[in-house]
Short mmCIF file of C-alpha atoms and ligand atoms in Angstrom, two decimals:
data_model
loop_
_atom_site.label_atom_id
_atom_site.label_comp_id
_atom_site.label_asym_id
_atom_site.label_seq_id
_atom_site.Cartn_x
_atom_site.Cartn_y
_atom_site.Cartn_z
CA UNK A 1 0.00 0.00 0.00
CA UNK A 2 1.10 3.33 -0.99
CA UNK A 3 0.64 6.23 1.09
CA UNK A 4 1.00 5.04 4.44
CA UNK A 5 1.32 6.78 7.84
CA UNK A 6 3.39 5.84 10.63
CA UNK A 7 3.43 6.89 13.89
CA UNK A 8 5.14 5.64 16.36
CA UNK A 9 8.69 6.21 15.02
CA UNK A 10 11.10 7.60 17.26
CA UNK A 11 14.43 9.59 17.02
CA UNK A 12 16.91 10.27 19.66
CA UNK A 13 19.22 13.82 20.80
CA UNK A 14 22.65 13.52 21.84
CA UNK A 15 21.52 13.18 25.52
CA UNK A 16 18.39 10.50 25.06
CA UNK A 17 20.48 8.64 22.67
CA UNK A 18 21.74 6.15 25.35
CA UNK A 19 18.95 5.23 26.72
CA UNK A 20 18.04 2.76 23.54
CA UNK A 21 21.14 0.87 24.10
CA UNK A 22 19.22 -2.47 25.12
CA UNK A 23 20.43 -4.81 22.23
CA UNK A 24 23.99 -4.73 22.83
CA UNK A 25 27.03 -3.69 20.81
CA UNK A 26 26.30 -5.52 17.30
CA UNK A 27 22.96 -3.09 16.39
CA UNK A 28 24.50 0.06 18.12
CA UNK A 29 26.28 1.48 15.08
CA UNK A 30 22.66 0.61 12.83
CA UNK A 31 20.56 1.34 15.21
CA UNK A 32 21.83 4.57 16.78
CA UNK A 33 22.25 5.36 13.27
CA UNK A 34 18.96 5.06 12.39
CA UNK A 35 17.81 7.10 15.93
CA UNK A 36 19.54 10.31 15.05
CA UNK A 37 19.33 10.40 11.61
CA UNK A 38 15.96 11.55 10.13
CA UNK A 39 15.83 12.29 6.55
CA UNK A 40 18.26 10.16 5.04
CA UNK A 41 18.48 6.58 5.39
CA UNK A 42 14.26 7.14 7.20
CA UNK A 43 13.59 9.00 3.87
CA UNK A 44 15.04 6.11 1.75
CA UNK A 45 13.30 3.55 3.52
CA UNK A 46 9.80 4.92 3.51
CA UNK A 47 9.89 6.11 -0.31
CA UNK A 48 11.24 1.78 -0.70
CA UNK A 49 8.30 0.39 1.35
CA UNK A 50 5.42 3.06 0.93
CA UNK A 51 5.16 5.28 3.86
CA UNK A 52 4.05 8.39 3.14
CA UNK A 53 4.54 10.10 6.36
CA UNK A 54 6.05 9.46 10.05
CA UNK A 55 5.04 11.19 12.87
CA UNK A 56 8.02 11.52 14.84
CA UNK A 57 8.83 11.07 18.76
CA UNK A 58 11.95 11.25 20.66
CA UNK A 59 13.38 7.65 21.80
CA UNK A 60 12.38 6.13 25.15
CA UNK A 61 12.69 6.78 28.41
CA UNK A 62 14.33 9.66 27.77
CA UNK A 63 12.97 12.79 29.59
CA UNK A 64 10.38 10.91 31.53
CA UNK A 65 13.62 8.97 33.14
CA UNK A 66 15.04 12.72 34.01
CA UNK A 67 14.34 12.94 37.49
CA UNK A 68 15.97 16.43 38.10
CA UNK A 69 13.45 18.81 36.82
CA UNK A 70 15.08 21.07 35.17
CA UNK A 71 17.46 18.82 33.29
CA UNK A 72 13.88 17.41 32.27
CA UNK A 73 12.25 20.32 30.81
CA UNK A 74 15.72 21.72 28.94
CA UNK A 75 15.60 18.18 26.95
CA UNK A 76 12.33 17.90 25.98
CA UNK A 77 12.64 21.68 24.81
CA UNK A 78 15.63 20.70 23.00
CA UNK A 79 13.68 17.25 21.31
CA UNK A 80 11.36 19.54 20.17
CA UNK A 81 13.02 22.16 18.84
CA UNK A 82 15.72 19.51 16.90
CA UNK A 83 11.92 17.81 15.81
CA UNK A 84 10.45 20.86 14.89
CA UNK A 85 13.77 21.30 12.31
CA UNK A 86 12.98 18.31 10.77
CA UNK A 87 9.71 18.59 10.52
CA UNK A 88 9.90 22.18 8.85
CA UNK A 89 12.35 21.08 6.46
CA UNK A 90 9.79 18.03 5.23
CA UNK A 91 6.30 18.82 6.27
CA UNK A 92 5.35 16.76 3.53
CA UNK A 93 7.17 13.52 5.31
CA UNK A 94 6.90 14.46 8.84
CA UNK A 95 5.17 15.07 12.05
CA UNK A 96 5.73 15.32 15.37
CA UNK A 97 4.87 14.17 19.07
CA UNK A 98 6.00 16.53 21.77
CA UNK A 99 8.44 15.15 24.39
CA UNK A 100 7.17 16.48 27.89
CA UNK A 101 8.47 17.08 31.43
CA UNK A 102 6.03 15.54 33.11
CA UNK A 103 8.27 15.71 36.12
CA UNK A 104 6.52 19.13 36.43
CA UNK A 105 2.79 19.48 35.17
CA UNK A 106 2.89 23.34 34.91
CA UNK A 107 5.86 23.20 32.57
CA UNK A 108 4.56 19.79 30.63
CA UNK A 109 1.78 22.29 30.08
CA UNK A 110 3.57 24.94 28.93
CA UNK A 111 5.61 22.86 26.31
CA UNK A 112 2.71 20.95 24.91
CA UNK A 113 1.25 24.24 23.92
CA UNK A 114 4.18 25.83 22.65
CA UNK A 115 4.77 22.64 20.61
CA UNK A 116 1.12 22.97 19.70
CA UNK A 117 0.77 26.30 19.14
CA UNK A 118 3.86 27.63 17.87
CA UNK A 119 5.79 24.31 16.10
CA UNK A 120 2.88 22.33 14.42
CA UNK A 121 2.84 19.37 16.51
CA UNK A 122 -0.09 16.79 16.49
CA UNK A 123 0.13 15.71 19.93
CA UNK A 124 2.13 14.23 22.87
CA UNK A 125 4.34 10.92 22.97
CA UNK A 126 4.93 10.29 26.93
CA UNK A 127 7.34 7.29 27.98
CA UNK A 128 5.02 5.97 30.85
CA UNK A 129 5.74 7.27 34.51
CA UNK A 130 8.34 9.57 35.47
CA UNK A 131 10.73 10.09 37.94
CA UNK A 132 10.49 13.25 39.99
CA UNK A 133 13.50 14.26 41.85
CA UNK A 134 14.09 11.25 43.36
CA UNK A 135 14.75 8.55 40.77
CA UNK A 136 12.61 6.58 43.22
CA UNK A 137 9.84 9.03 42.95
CA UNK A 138 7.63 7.29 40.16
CA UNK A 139 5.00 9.40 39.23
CA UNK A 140 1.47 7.98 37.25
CA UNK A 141 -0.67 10.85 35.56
CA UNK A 142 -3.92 9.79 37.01
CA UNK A 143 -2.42 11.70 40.10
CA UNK A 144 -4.50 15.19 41.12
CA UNK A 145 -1.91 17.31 40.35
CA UNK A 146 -2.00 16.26 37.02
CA UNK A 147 -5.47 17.74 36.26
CA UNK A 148 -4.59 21.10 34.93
CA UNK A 149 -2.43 19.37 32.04
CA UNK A 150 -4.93 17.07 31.08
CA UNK A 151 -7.26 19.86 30.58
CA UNK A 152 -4.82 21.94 28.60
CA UNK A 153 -4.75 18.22 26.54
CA UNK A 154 -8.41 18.36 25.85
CA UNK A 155 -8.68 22.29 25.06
CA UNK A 156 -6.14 22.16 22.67
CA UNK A 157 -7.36 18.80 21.20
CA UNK A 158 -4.50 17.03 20.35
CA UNK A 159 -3.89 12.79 21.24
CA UNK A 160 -1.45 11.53 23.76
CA UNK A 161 0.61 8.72 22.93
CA UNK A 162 1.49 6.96 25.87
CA UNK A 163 4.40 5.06 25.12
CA UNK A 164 6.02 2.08 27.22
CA UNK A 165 9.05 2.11 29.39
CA UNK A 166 10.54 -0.97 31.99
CA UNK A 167 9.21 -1.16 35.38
CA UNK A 168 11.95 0.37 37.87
CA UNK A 169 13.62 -2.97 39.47
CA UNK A 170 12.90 -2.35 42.84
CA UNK A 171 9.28 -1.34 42.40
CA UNK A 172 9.56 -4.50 40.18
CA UNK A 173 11.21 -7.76 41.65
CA UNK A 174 9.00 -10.77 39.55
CA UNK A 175 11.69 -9.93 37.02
CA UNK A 176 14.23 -10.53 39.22
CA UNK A 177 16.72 -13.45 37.02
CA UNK A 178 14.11 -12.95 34.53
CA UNK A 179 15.56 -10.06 32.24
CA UNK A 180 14.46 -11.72 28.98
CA UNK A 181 10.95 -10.26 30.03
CA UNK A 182 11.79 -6.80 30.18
CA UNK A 183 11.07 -4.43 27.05
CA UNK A 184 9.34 -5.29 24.16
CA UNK A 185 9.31 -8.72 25.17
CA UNK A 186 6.70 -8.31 28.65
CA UNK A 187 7.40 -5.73 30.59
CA UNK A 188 6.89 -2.96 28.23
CA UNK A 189 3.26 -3.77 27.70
CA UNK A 190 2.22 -4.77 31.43
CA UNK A 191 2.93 -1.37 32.61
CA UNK A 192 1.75 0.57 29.74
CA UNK A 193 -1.57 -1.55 30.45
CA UNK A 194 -1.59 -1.01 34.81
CA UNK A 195 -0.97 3.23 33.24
CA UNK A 196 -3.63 2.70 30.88
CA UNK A 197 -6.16 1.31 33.22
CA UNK A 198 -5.28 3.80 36.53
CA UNK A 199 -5.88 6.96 33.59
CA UNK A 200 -9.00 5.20 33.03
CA UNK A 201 -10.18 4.31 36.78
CA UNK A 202 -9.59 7.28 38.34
CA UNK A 203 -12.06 8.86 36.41
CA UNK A 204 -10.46 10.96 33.95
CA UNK A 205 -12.51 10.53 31.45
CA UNK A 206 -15.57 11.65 33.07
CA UNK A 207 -13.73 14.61 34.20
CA UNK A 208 -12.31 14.99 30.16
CA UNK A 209 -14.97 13.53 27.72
CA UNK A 210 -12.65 14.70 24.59
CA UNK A 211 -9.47 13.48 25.85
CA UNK A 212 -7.66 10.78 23.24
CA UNK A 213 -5.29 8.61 23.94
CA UNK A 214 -2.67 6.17 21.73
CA UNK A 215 -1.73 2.97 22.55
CA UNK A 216 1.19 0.92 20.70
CA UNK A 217 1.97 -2.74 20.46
CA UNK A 218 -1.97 -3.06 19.13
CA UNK A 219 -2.98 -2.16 22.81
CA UNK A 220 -0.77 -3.34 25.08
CA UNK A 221 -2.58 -6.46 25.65
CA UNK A 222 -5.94 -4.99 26.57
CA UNK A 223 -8.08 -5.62 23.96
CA UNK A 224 -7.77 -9.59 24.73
CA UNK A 225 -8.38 -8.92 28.17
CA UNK A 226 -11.27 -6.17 27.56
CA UNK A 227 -14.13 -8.66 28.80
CA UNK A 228 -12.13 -10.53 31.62
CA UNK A 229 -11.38 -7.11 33.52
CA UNK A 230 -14.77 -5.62 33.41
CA UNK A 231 -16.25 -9.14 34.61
CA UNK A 232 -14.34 -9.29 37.79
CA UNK A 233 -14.77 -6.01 38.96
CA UNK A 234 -18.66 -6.40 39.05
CA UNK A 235 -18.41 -9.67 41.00
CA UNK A 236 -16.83 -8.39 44.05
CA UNK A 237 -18.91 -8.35 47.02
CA UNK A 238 -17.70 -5.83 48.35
CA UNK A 239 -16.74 -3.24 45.38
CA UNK A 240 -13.33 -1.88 44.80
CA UNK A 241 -12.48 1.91 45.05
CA UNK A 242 -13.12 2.17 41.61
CA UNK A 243 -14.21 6.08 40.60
CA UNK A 244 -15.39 6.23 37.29
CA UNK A 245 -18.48 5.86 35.94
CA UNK A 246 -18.84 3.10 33.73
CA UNK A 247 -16.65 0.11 32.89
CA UNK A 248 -13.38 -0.37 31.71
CA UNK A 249 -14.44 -1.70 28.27
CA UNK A 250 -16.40 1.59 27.73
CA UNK A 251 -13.33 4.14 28.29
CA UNK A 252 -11.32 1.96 26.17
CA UNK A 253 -13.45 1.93 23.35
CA UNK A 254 -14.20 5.65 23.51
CA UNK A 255 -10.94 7.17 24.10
CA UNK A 256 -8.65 5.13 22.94
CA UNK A 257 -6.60 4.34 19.76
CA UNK A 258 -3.87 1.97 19.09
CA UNK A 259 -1.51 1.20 16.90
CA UNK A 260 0.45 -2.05 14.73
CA UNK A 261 3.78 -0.67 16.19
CA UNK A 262 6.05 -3.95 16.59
CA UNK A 263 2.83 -6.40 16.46
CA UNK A 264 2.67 -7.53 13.07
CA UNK A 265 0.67 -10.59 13.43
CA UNK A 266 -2.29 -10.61 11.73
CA UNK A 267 -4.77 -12.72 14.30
CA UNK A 268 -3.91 -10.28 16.94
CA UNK A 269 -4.76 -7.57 14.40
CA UNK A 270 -8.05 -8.48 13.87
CA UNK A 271 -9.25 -8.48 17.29
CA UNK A 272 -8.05 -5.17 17.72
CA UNK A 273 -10.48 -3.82 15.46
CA UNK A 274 -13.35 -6.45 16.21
CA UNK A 275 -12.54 -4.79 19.65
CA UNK A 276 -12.47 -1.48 18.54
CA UNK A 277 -13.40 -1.20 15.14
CA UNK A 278 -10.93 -0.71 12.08
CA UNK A 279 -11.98 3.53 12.63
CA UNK A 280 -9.43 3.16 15.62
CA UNK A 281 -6.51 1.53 14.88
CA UNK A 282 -3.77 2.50 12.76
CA UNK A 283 -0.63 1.54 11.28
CA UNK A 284 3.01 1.67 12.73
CA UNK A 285 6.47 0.42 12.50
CA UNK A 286 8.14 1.42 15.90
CA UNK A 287 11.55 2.57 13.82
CA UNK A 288 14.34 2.05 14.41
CA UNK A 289 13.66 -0.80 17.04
CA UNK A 290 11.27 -3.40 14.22
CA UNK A 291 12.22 -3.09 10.60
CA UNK A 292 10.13 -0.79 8.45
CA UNK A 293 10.08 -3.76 5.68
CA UNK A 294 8.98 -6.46 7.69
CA UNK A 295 6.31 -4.17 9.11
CA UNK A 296 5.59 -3.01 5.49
CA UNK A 297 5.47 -5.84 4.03
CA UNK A 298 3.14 -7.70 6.68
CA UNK A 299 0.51 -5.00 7.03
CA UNK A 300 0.09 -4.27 2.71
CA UNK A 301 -0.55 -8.28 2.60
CA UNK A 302 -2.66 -8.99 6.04
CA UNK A 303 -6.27 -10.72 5.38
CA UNK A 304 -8.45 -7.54 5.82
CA UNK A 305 -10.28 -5.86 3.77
CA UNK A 306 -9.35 -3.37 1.59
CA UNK A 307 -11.73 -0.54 3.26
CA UNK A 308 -9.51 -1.27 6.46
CA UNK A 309 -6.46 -1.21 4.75
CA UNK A 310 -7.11 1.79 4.09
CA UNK A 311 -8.27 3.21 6.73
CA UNK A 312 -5.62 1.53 9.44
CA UNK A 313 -2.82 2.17 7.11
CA UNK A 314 -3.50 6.38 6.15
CA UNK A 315 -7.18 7.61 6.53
CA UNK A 316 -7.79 7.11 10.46
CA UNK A 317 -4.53 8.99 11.42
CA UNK A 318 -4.99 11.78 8.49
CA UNK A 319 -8.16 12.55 10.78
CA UNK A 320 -7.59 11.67 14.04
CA UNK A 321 -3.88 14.34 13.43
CA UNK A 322 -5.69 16.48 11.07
CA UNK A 323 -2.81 16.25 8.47
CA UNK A 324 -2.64 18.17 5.80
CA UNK A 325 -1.31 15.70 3.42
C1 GRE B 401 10.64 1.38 21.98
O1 GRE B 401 10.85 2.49 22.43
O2 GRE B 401 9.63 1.15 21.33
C2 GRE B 401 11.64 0.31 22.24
C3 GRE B 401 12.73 0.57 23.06
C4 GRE B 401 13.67 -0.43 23.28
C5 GRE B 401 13.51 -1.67 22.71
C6 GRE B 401 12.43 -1.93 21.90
C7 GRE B 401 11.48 -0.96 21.67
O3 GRE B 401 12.88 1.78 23.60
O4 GRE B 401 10.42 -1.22 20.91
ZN1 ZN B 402 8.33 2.68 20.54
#
């Protein structure tokens, strides 16, 4: 398929660019390579295999993993700015997601709508919880002081990609001798999925009927497990603190949207959109960490329909980003 869009493609800054060293020596000259460079070898790769456009996002865990606040909110200002660069030069190619301190709401705030506002950008890409002052300190955004940010989200309309990180080891310890299931392997999506569900518990959507929010790895899990959670909760006896309004299943279907990045199997695709319906998933890669072709190739030959093709692959994320491509 021609004309795709991709987006959850990330890029890295001299001071993030570490933090993707996870696959050891052999891939480090490719793959931090492929992190900091943007429209060379990316632009070659998505003219070979049909990808119109990536929306771009700084590498992971980058500033979230920043637990000095202002060494947080100088990088994200200086993702953005190197993103905003690239994205001027090719606006035809690119996008981008704001990186954000969310180590301090007011100033997470203040960059989203700068990034908004004054760069262009569609939306946010957050790597999970962050780390405020303490490295210890890990913060969720279902937390009250979070509130004024997610209304700044909603008024200036724009998704929020919330992107995986690892557990912290000591908040962790069922990995402990188990390191093969941390990252993309496990870990990744279990705690994107707890952060998923404690944005959706606490109530925040009741609070923020437009908020949108992203989801890669075709949901993190959830969608399997849709039924199951909802089930259990209304069995208990005596009901868990539990403060929104309706179930699980409904927030997910409403607010959320996920993406193909580094899932390309197609049985797992089509229960994400029997879950959701093919109007809220869309097509990713998850560059430079899964290889564009493979991706490519899988997703332009995957038993769906050519409607959903469609609309997974361009048309859902041309509206849901309001490109102008
Ligand atoms: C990612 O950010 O998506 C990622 C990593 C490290 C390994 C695999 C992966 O940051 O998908
Ligand atoms: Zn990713």
């Amino acid at each position: 398929m021609h004309g795709k869009i991709a987006l959850e493609e990330h890029m890295a800054i001299e001071p993030t660019l570490n933090d993707s060293k996870v696959f050891g020596a052999h891939v480090w000259p490719d793959l931090s390579h492929r992190l900091i460079d943007i429209q060379e070898t990316r632009l070659g790769e998505m003219d070979k295999h049909g990808i119109e456009m990536m929306i771009l996002s700084l590498n992971a865990p980058a500033v979230q993993a920043i637990p000095d606040i202002k060494t947080a909110i100088a990088v994200a200002r200086q993702a953005n700015d190197v993103l905003a660069e690239h994205t001027a030069r090719r606006p035809d190619r690119f996008a981008a997601f704001a990186a954000l301190p969310m180590q301090d709401p007011e100033a997470a705030t203040r960059e989203l709508t700068r990034c908004v506002n004054e760069l262009g950008f569609v939306g946010a890409l957050v790597n999970g919880f962050s780390q405020v002052t303490d490295p210890e300190n890990v913060t969720y955004y279902d937390l009250p002081q979070y509130e004024p940010f997610w209304q700044a989200v909603e008024a200036l309309d724009v998704p929020f990609y919330l992107h995986p990180r690892n557990p912290l080891p000591s908040w962790n310890r069922q990995y402990e001798g188990h390191n093969w299931l941390l990252g993309p392997n496990w870990a990744f999506s279990a705690e994107t999925a707890v952060h998923a569900f404690r944005l959706i518990g606490s109530g925040l959507f009741d609070r923020h009927p437009k908020l949108k929010i992203v989801l890669g790895h075709l949901g993190e899990g959830i969608p399997v497990q849709l039924w199951r959670i909802d089930g259990r909760n209304g069995w208990m006896n005596e009901p868990h603190r539990y403060p929104a309004k309706h179930g699980v299943a409904h927030y997910f279907r409403k607010h959320f949207h996920l993406t193909t990045s580094g899932n390309f199997h197609t049985p797992s695709l089509i229960n994400a959109v029997t879950e959701m319906g093919a109007d809220r998933v869309m097509f990713s890669v998850d560059w430079p960490f899964e290889d564009v072709g493979q991706g490519c190739a899988w997703f332009d030959s995957a038993e769906i329909s050519e409607a959903d093709r469609a609309k997974i692959g361009r048309e859902n994320a041309v509206k849901l980003f309001k490109l102008k491509i």
